[in-house]
Coordinates of C-alpha atoms and ligand atoms in Angstrom, one line a residue:
M133 CA -6.3 31.3 -4.7
N134 CA -7.3 31.6 -1.0
P135 CA -6.3 35.1 0.2
T136 CA -7.1 34.3 3.8
S137 CA -4.9 31.2 4.0
P138 CA -1.5 31.9 5.7
F139 CA 0.0 29.3 3.4
Q140 CA -0.2 29.8 -0.4
T141 CA 1.7 26.6 -1.4
V142 CA 1.5 23.3 0.7
S143 CA 3.3 20.1 -0.2
L144 CA 1.9 16.7 0.9
I145 CA 4.6 14.1 1.1
G146 CA 3.0 10.6 0.6
L147 CA -0.2 10.4 -1.5
G148 CA -1.9 7.4 0.2
Y149 CA -5.1 6.9 2.1
I150 CA -4.4 10.1 4.2
G151 CA -2.1 12.2 2.1
L152 CA -4.2 12.3 -1.1
P153 CA -7.5 13.1 0.6
T154 CA -5.8 15.8 2.6
A155 CA -4.1 17.3 -0.5
A156 CA -7.4 17.3 -2.3
V157 CA -9.4 19.0 0.5
L158 CA -6.7 21.6 1.0
A159 CA -6.7 22.3 -2.8
S160 CA -10.5 22.6 -2.7
R161 CA -10.0 25.5 -0.3
G162 CA -8.0 27.4 -2.8
V163 CA -4.5 26.5 -1.6
R164 CA -2.0 25.5 -4.2
V165 CA -1.0 21.9 -3.3
I166 CA 1.9 19.9 -4.6
G167 CA 1.5 16.2 -3.9
V168 CA 4.8 14.2 -3.7
D169 CA 5.1 10.4 -3.9
V170 CA 7.8 8.0 -4.9
N171 CA 5.2 5.9 -6.7
T172 CA 5.2 7.1 -10.4
H173 CA 1.9 5.2 -11.1
A174 CA 0.2 7.2 -8.3
V175 CA 1.7 10.5 -9.6
E176 CA 0.6 9.8 -13.2
T177 CA -2.9 8.7 -12.2
I178 CA -3.5 11.8 -10.0
N179 CA -2.1 14.2 -12.7
S180 CA -4.6 12.6 -15.2
G181 CA -7.4 13.5 -12.7
G182 CA -7.8 9.9 -11.3
V183 CA -7.2 8.1 -8.0
H184 CA -5.2 5.0 -7.2
I185 CA -7.1 4.2 -3.9
V186 CA -10.7 3.5 -3.1
E187 CA -12.5 6.1 -0.9
P188 CA -16.0 7.4 -1.4
D189 CA -16.2 10.7 -3.4
L190 CA -12.4 11.1 -3.6
D191 CA -12.2 10.5 -7.4
A192 CA -14.6 13.4 -8.1
L193 CA -12.8 15.8 -5.7
V194 CA -9.3 14.9 -7.1
G195 CA -10.6 15.3 -10.7
D196 CA -12.0 18.8 -9.8
V197 CA -8.8 20.2 -8.1
V198 CA -6.5 18.7 -10.7
R199 CA -8.5 20.2 -13.6
S200 CA -8.6 23.6 -11.8
G201 CA -4.8 23.5 -11.5
L202 CA -4.7 23.6 -7.7
L203 CA -3.4 20.1 -7.2
R204 CA -0.4 18.7 -9.0
A205 CA 1.6 15.5 -8.3
T206 CA 5.3 15.0 -8.7
T207 CA 8.0 12.6 -7.5
R208 CA 10.4 15.3 -6.4
P209 CA 9.7 17.9 -3.6
E210 CA 9.6 21.5 -4.6
P211 CA 9.9 24.7 -2.5
S212 CA 6.6 25.3 -0.5
D213 CA 5.4 27.3 2.5
A214 CA 4.5 24.1 4.4
F215 CA 5.3 20.4 4.1
V216 CA 2.9 17.8 5.5
I217 CA 4.4 14.3 5.8
A218 CA 1.9 11.4 5.6
V219 CA 4.0 8.3 4.8
P220 CA 3.7 4.7 6.3
T221 CA 5.2 3.9 9.7
P222 CA 5.1 0.1 9.9
F223 CA 7.0 -2.1 12.4
R224 CA 9.9 -4.4 11.8
D225 CA 10.5 -7.8 13.5
Q226 CA 9.8 -7.8 17.2
H227 CA 7.4 -4.9 16.7
V228 CA 10.1 -2.3 16.4
P229 CA 8.8 0.9 14.8
D230 CA 10.2 1.5 11.3
L231 CA 10.7 5.2 10.7
S232 CA 12.7 4.7 7.5
Y233 CA 9.9 6.3 5.3
V234 CA 9.8 9.3 7.6
E235 CA 13.6 9.6 7.4
A236 CA 13.4 9.3 3.6
A237 CA 10.7 12.0 3.4
A238 CA 12.8 14.3 5.7
R239 CA 15.9 13.9 3.6
S240 CA 13.9 14.5 0.4
I241 CA 12.4 17.8 1.5
A242 CA 15.5 19.1 3.3
P243 CA 17.2 20.5 0.1
V244 CA 14.2 22.7 -0.7
L245 CA 13.5 24.0 2.8
Q246 CA 13.5 27.7 3.3
A247 CA 13.5 30.0 6.3
G248 CA 9.8 30.5 7.4
N249 CA 8.7 27.0 6.4
L250 CA 6.5 24.7 8.5
V251 CA 7.0 20.9 8.5
I252 CA 4.2 18.7 10.0
L253 CA 4.3 15.0 10.6
E254 CA 0.9 13.3 10.3
S255 CA 2.0 9.6 10.2
T256 CA 1.2 7.6 13.3
S257 CA 4.5 7.5 15.1
P258 CA 6.2 6.4 18.3
V259 CA 6.7 9.1 20.9
G260 CA 9.8 11.1 20.0
A261 CA 9.5 10.8 16.3
T262 CA 8.9 14.5 15.6
E263 CA 12.1 15.4 17.6
Q264 CA 13.9 12.8 15.4
L265 CA 12.4 14.3 12.3
A266 CA 13.7 17.8 13.3
Q267 CA 17.1 16.3 14.0
W268 CA 17.3 14.7 10.5
L269 CA 16.3 18.1 9.0
A270 CA 18.9 20.0 11.0
E271 CA 21.6 17.5 10.0
A272 CA 20.8 18.0 6.4
R273 CA 20.5 21.8 6.6
P274 CA 23.1 23.3 9.0
D275 CA 22.5 26.7 7.4
L276 CA 18.9 26.9 8.9
T277 CA 17.8 27.0 12.5
F278 CA 15.4 24.5 14.0
P279 CA 13.2 24.4 17.2
Q280 CA 15.5 22.0 19.2
Q281 CA 18.3 24.6 18.7
V282 CA 16.7 28.0 19.2
G283 CA 13.1 27.3 20.4
D284 CA 10.4 29.6 19.1
A285 CA 13.0 31.7 17.2
A286 CA 13.6 28.8 14.7
Q287 CA 13.6 29.6 11.0
V288 CA 11.8 26.3 10.3
H289 CA 8.9 25.2 12.6
V290 CA 8.1 21.5 13.2
A291 CA 4.9 20.0 14.5
Y292 CA 3.0 16.7 14.9
C293 CA -0.7 16.4 14.0
P294 CA -2.0 12.8 13.7
E295 CA -4.7 11.9 11.2
R296 CA -7.8 10.3 12.9
V297 CA -10.1 9.6 10.0
L298 CA -12.1 6.4 9.5
P299 CA -11.6 4.6 6.2
G300 CA -14.8 4.9 4.2
K301 CA -15.6 8.3 5.8
V302 CA -12.4 10.1 5.2
L303 CA -13.6 13.2 3.3
T304 CA -16.2 13.9 6.0
E305 CA -14.0 13.2 9.0
L306 CA -11.1 15.2 7.6
V307 CA -13.3 18.3 7.8
E308 CA -15.5 17.5 10.8
N309 CA -13.1 15.8 13.3
D310 CA -11.3 17.8 16.0
R311 CA -7.5 17.8 15.5
V312 CA -4.7 17.5 18.1
V313 CA -1.8 19.7 17.1
G314 CA 1.5 19.2 18.9
G315 CA 4.4 21.6 18.3
L316 CA 8.0 21.3 19.2
T317 CA 7.5 24.8 20.6
P318 CA 4.3 26.8 21.1
T319 CA 4.9 28.8 17.9
C320 CA 5.3 25.6 15.9
A321 CA 1.9 24.4 17.3
R322 CA 0.2 27.7 16.6
R323 CA 1.4 27.8 13.0
A324 CA 0.3 24.2 12.4
A325 CA -3.1 25.0 13.8
E326 CA -3.4 27.9 11.3
L327 CA -2.8 25.5 8.5
Y328 CA -5.5 23.0 9.7
R329 CA -8.0 25.8 10.3
V330 CA -8.0 26.4 6.5
F331 CA -10.1 23.2 6.1
V332 CA -11.0 21.8 9.5
K333 CA -14.4 22.7 11.0
G334 CA -13.7 20.8 14.3
E335 CA -11.6 22.3 17.0
C336 CA -7.8 22.4 16.7
L337 CA -6.5 21.5 20.2
I338 CA -3.0 22.6 20.9
T339 CA -0.4 20.6 22.9
N340 CA 3.3 19.6 22.6
A341 CA 4.5 17.0 20.0
R342 CA 5.1 14.2 22.4
T343 CA 1.6 14.4 23.9
A344 CA 0.1 14.6 20.4
E345 CA 2.1 11.5 19.3
M346 CA 0.9 9.6 22.4
C347 CA -2.6 10.8 21.9
K348 CA -2.9 9.1 18.5
L349 CA -1.5 5.8 19.9
T350 CA -3.8 6.1 22.9
E351 CA -6.9 6.4 20.8
N352 CA -6.2 3.3 18.8
S353 CA -5.0 1.3 21.9
F354 CA -8.2 2.3 23.7
R355 CA -10.2 0.7 20.9
D356 CA -7.9 -2.3 20.7
V357 CA -8.2 -3.0 24.5
N358 CA -11.9 -2.6 24.3
I359 CA -12.2 -5.0 21.4
A360 CA -9.9 -7.4 23.2
F361 CA -12.3 -7.4 26.2
A362 CA -15.1 -8.4 23.9
N363 CA -13.0 -11.0 22.2
E364 CA -11.9 -12.5 25.5
L365 CA -15.5 -12.6 26.7
S366 CA -16.3 -14.6 23.5
L367 CA -13.7 -17.2 24.5
I368 CA -15.0 -17.4 28.1
C369 CA -18.6 -17.7 26.9
D370 CA -17.6 -20.4 24.4
R371 CA -16.1 -22.4 27.3
L372 CA -19.1 -21.8 29.6
G373 CA -21.8 -22.4 27.0
I374 CA -23.2 -18.8 27.0
N375 CA -24.3 -16.8 24.0
V376 CA -21.8 -13.9 24.0
W377 CA -24.0 -11.7 21.8
E378 CA -26.9 -11.9 24.2
L379 CA -24.5 -11.4 27.1
V380 CA -23.1 -8.2 25.6
R381 CA -26.5 -6.9 24.7
L382 CA -27.8 -7.4 28.2
A383 CA -24.7 -6.0 29.9
N384 CA -24.9 -2.9 27.7
H385 CA -28.3 -2.1 29.3
H386 CA -26.3 -1.0 32.3
P387 CA -26.0 2.8 32.1
R388 CA -22.2 2.8 32.5
V389 CA -21.3 -0.3 30.5
N390 CA -20.7 -0.2 26.7
I391 CA -18.9 -3.3 25.5
L392 CA -17.8 -3.5 21.8
Q393 CA -18.5 -6.4 19.5
P394 CA -16.4 -9.6 19.5
G395 CA -15.2 -10.6 16.0
P396 CA -12.7 -12.9 14.2
G397 CA -9.8 -10.7 15.3
V398 CA -8.6 -7.1 14.7
G399 CA -7.5 -6.1 11.3
G400 CA -6.5 -3.0 9.3
H401 CA -3.1 -1.2 9.4
C402 CA -3.8 1.0 12.4
I403 CA -5.4 -0.7 15.4
A404 CA -3.4 -3.9 15.0
V405 CA -0.1 -1.9 14.7
D406 CA -0.2 1.3 16.8
P407 CA -0.4 -0.3 20.3
W408 CA 2.9 -2.0 19.7
F409 CA 4.5 1.5 19.4
I410 CA 3.5 2.1 23.1
V411 CA 4.6 -1.4 24.1
H412 CA 8.0 -0.9 22.4
S413 CA 8.6 2.4 24.2
A414 CA 7.5 1.2 27.7
P415 CA 7.5 -2.6 27.7
E416 CA 7.4 -3.0 31.5
Q417 CA 4.5 -0.6 32.0
A418 CA 2.4 -1.4 28.9
R419 CA 1.1 -4.8 30.3
M420 CA -2.6 -4.5 29.5
I421 CA -2.0 -3.0 26.0
R422 CA 0.4 -5.8 25.1
T423 CA -2.1 -8.5 26.4
A424 CA -4.9 -6.9 24.4
R425 CA -2.8 -7.2 21.2
E426 CA -2.1 -10.9 22.1
V427 CA -5.8 -11.6 22.8
N428 CA -6.9 -10.0 19.5
D429 CA -4.1 -11.6 17.5
G430 CA -5.0 -15.0 18.9
K431 CA -8.7 -14.8 17.9
P432 CA -8.2 -15.9 14.2
H433 CA -6.5 -19.1 15.4
F434 CA -9.4 -19.8 17.7
V435 CA -11.9 -19.3 14.9
A436 CA -9.9 -21.4 12.4
G437 CA -9.8 -24.2 15.1
R438 CA -13.6 -24.1 15.5
I439 CA -14.1 -24.3 11.7
A440 CA -11.7 -27.2 11.4
E441 CA -13.5 -29.0 14.2
A442 CA -16.9 -28.5 12.5
A443 CA -15.4 -29.7 9.2
S444 CA -14.0 -32.8 10.8
A445 CA -17.5 -34.3 10.9
H446 CA -17.5 -34.7 7.1
A447 CA -15.4 -37.0 4.9
E448 CA -15.1 -34.3 2.1
P449 CA -15.8 -31.0 3.8
V450 CA -16.9 -28.0 1.8
I451 CA -16.7 -24.7 3.8
A452 CA -18.3 -21.4 2.9
C453 CA -16.2 -18.5 4.2
L454 CA -18.3 -15.3 4.1
G455 CA -16.2 -12.2 3.8
L456 CA -12.5 -11.4 3.5
A457 CA -12.3 -7.6 4.1
F458 CA -10.9 -6.4 7.5
K459 CA -14.2 -4.9 8.4
P460 CA -17.8 -4.6 6.9
D461 CA -18.7 -2.9 3.6
I462 CA -15.2 -2.1 2.4
D463 CA -12.9 -3.7 -0.1
D464 CA -9.7 -3.4 2.0
L465 CA -8.2 -6.9 2.6
R466 CA -4.9 -5.7 4.2
E467 CA -4.1 -7.3 7.6
S468 CA -7.6 -8.9 7.6
P469 CA -8.3 -11.6 10.2
A470 CA -10.7 -13.2 7.6
V471 CA -7.8 -13.6 5.1
E472 CA -5.7 -15.1 7.9
I473 CA -8.3 -17.6 8.9
V474 CA -8.9 -18.7 5.3
H475 CA -5.1 -19.0 4.8
M476 CA -4.8 -21.2 7.9
L477 CA -7.6 -23.5 6.8
A478 CA -6.1 -23.8 3.3
Q479 CA -2.6 -24.6 4.7
Q480 CA -4.1 -27.2 7.0
K481 CA -5.9 -28.7 4.0
I482 CA -9.2 -28.8 6.0
G483 CA -11.4 -29.2 2.9
R484 CA -12.7 -27.2 -0.1
L485 CA -13.0 -23.5 0.7
L486 CA -15.6 -21.5 -1.1
V487 CA -14.9 -17.8 -0.4
V488 CA -17.5 -15.1 -0.9
E489 CA -16.3 -11.5 -1.0
P490 CA -18.7 -9.3 -3.0
H491 CA -16.3 -6.3 -2.8
V492 CA -13.4 -7.9 -4.8
E493 CA -13.1 -9.5 -8.2
Q494 CA -10.3 -11.8 -7.4
L495 CA -8.7 -13.6 -4.5
P496 CA -5.6 -11.8 -3.0
P497 CA -2.3 -13.3 -4.2
E498 CA -1.6 -15.1 -0.8
L499 CA -4.8 -17.1 -1.2
A500 CA -4.9 -17.4 -5.0
S501 CA -1.7 -19.3 -4.9
L502 CA -3.1 -22.0 -2.6
P503 CA -5.1 -25.1 -3.8
N504 CA -8.7 -25.7 -2.8
I505 CA -9.8 -22.1 -2.6
S506 CA -12.3 -20.5 -5.0
L507 CA -14.1 -17.1 -5.0
V508 CA -17.8 -17.8 -5.7
S509 CA -21.2 -16.2 -5.1
A510 CA -23.0 -16.5 -1.8
Q511 CA -25.7 -18.6 -3.5
E512 CA -23.1 -21.1 -4.9
A513 CA -21.3 -21.3 -1.6
L514 CA -24.5 -21.9 0.4
A515 CA -25.7 -24.5 -2.1
Q516 CA -22.6 -26.6 -1.7
A517 CA -21.2 -26.1 1.8
Q518 CA -21.8 -28.2 4.9
V519 CA -20.0 -25.7 7.1
V520 CA -20.6 -21.9 6.9
A521 CA -18.2 -19.4 8.6
M522 CA -19.5 -15.8 8.8
L523 CA -16.3 -13.8 8.9
V524 CA -17.3 -10.3 7.8
N525 CA -20.8 -8.8 8.4
H526 CA -21.1 -7.1 5.0
R527 CA -24.5 -5.6 4.4
A528 CA -24.7 -7.9 1.3
F529 CA -24.9 -10.9 3.7
Y530 CA -27.9 -9.7 5.8
G531 CA -30.3 -11.3 3.3
I532 CA -29.1 -14.8 4.1
T533 CA -31.7 -16.3 6.4
K534 CA -31.5 -19.0 9.0
A535 CA -33.7 -21.1 6.8
Q536 CA -31.1 -21.0 4.0
L537 CA -28.5 -22.3 6.5
G538 CA -30.7 -25.3 7.2
D539 CA -28.8 -28.0 9.1
K540 CA -25.3 -26.7 8.1
R541 CA -22.8 -26.2 10.9
V542 CA -22.5 -22.4 11.4
I543 CA -19.5 -20.5 12.9
D544 CA -20.8 -17.0 13.2
T545 CA -17.9 -14.8 14.3
R546 CA -20.0 -11.6 14.0
G547 CA -23.2 -12.5 15.7
V548 CA -25.3 -12.0 12.5
W549 CA -27.6 -14.9 13.0
Q550 CA -27.8 -14.9 16.8
Ligands
SAJ95 N1 -13.7 -4.4 15.4 C1 -14.3 -5.4 16.2 N2 -15.3 -5.1 17.0 C2 -15.8 -3.8 17.2 C3 -15.2 -2.8 16.4 C4 -14.2 -3.1 15.5 O1 -13.9 -6.6 16.1 O2 -16.7 -3.6 18.0 C5 -12.7 -4.8 14.4 C6 -13.0 -4.5 12.9 O3 -13.8 -5.5 12.4 C7 -11.7 -4.3 12.3 C8 -10.8 -3.6 13.4 O4 -11.6 -3.9 14.6 O5 -11.1 -5.5 12.0 C9 -10.6 -2.1 13.3 O6 -11.7 -1.5 12.8 P1 -12.2 0.0 13.3 O7 -13.5 0.3 12.6 O8 -12.3 -0.1 14.8 O9 -11.0 0.9 13.0 P2 -10.1 1.3 11.7 O10 -8.9 0.5 11.7 O11 -10.9 1.3 10.4 O12 -9.8 2.9 12.0 C10 -9.2 3.3 13.2 C11 -10.0 4.4 13.8 N3 -9.6 4.6 15.2 C12 -10.5 4.7 16.3 O13 -11.7 4.5 16.1 C13 -9.9 4.9 17.6 C14 -9.8 5.7 13.0 O14 -10.4 6.8 13.6 C15 -8.3 6.0 12.9 O15 -8.1 7.2 12.1 C16 -7.7 4.8 12.1 O16 -7.9 3.6 13.0 C17 -6.2 5.1 11.9 O17 -5.9 5.5 10.7 O18 -5.4 5.1 12.9

């Protein structure tokens, strides 16, 4: 055990891309960790020392802490000193934030809460979600006091601390990154920071819960707006006959200009989602943030149009689509613009689609069910296609030379061959 940790037992509610690595890192610091998830497959896999998600080095760490008895998974919450909630917060139709998983987590831990406990929300959330969480807890436990009722004197403290880790680098960034810790009261924030200091080497910056919620949304919106600027430039350059990659490279020689890279659109479950939480809470004010989302969401349609146009020069077009993941060198296909583009082309029956994705062994179900798509090697795709679409700049594709492309029509959404 860790005698210096102010928390001897910590429960992680939600064992996904954030919850499981956090549980494992905390356990590796000698804290007894109980991982809770409604997914029995995840619980059984973890208890057998394995992992149900792909993240470098996570399997070895989970194996170690499960074998040493410091991490155990279960489907039902148990009494603990602290509860950290890391469940999904998607949006419903019209981009309305869906807090139903947070509510379910709150209602599941309420029966085992005790005076002296700390509850932290880590899920990316709209402003006000932590206050709502505290409200749900208070409704379920009228016998305990909460910060919204008695301030710092509360028996249960509640705070918000967003995760900020980059998929693919989670174990490093969990420890190295600074954390923003927002309490419903100053004592809530101070206690939450004590918990993070058990494993975080970066600074723990203290604020209130609403600012911390907005901070997470701001970080991802900042990136979305900047990528939208690059994507909009790519559309303008296409119209004006200018090479956007050269343009961005030249402009970035200015000491105060740092333009990001255009691409086929913005994917993943964070940057394409979180800005909508801001738009939903302040629709009249969030004009640029909304437009950035629209620009980025429009890019896959533009790319699919360009590919269709190139294919129309052939009677029986064969199109090589290089990459499906939402960004380079990962196997994550969720919310991927490349998948969306291939899907649009297949639905429009543009031609035969030869998909190359070295990080997966089969096509995702939404593509596998459509005719005229097959998953093949880069060699096979390049041998047969008249049109080549570079959708994801995986390292595995860097070896493809301009000579191999010959006189094929190339739609390079990532600037690999520019
Ligand atoms: N992209 C571009 N051009 C660029 C950079 C990215 O088109 O110049 C695209 C990528 O191809 C991808 C999408 O943007 O489709 C998002 O990729 P990303 O690497 O920017 O971000 P994520 O979604 O993997 O992780 C982000 C990170 N947030 C920020 O960098 C502000 C991460 O730190 C967060 O923890 C994560 O979201 C999250 O969970 O919220």
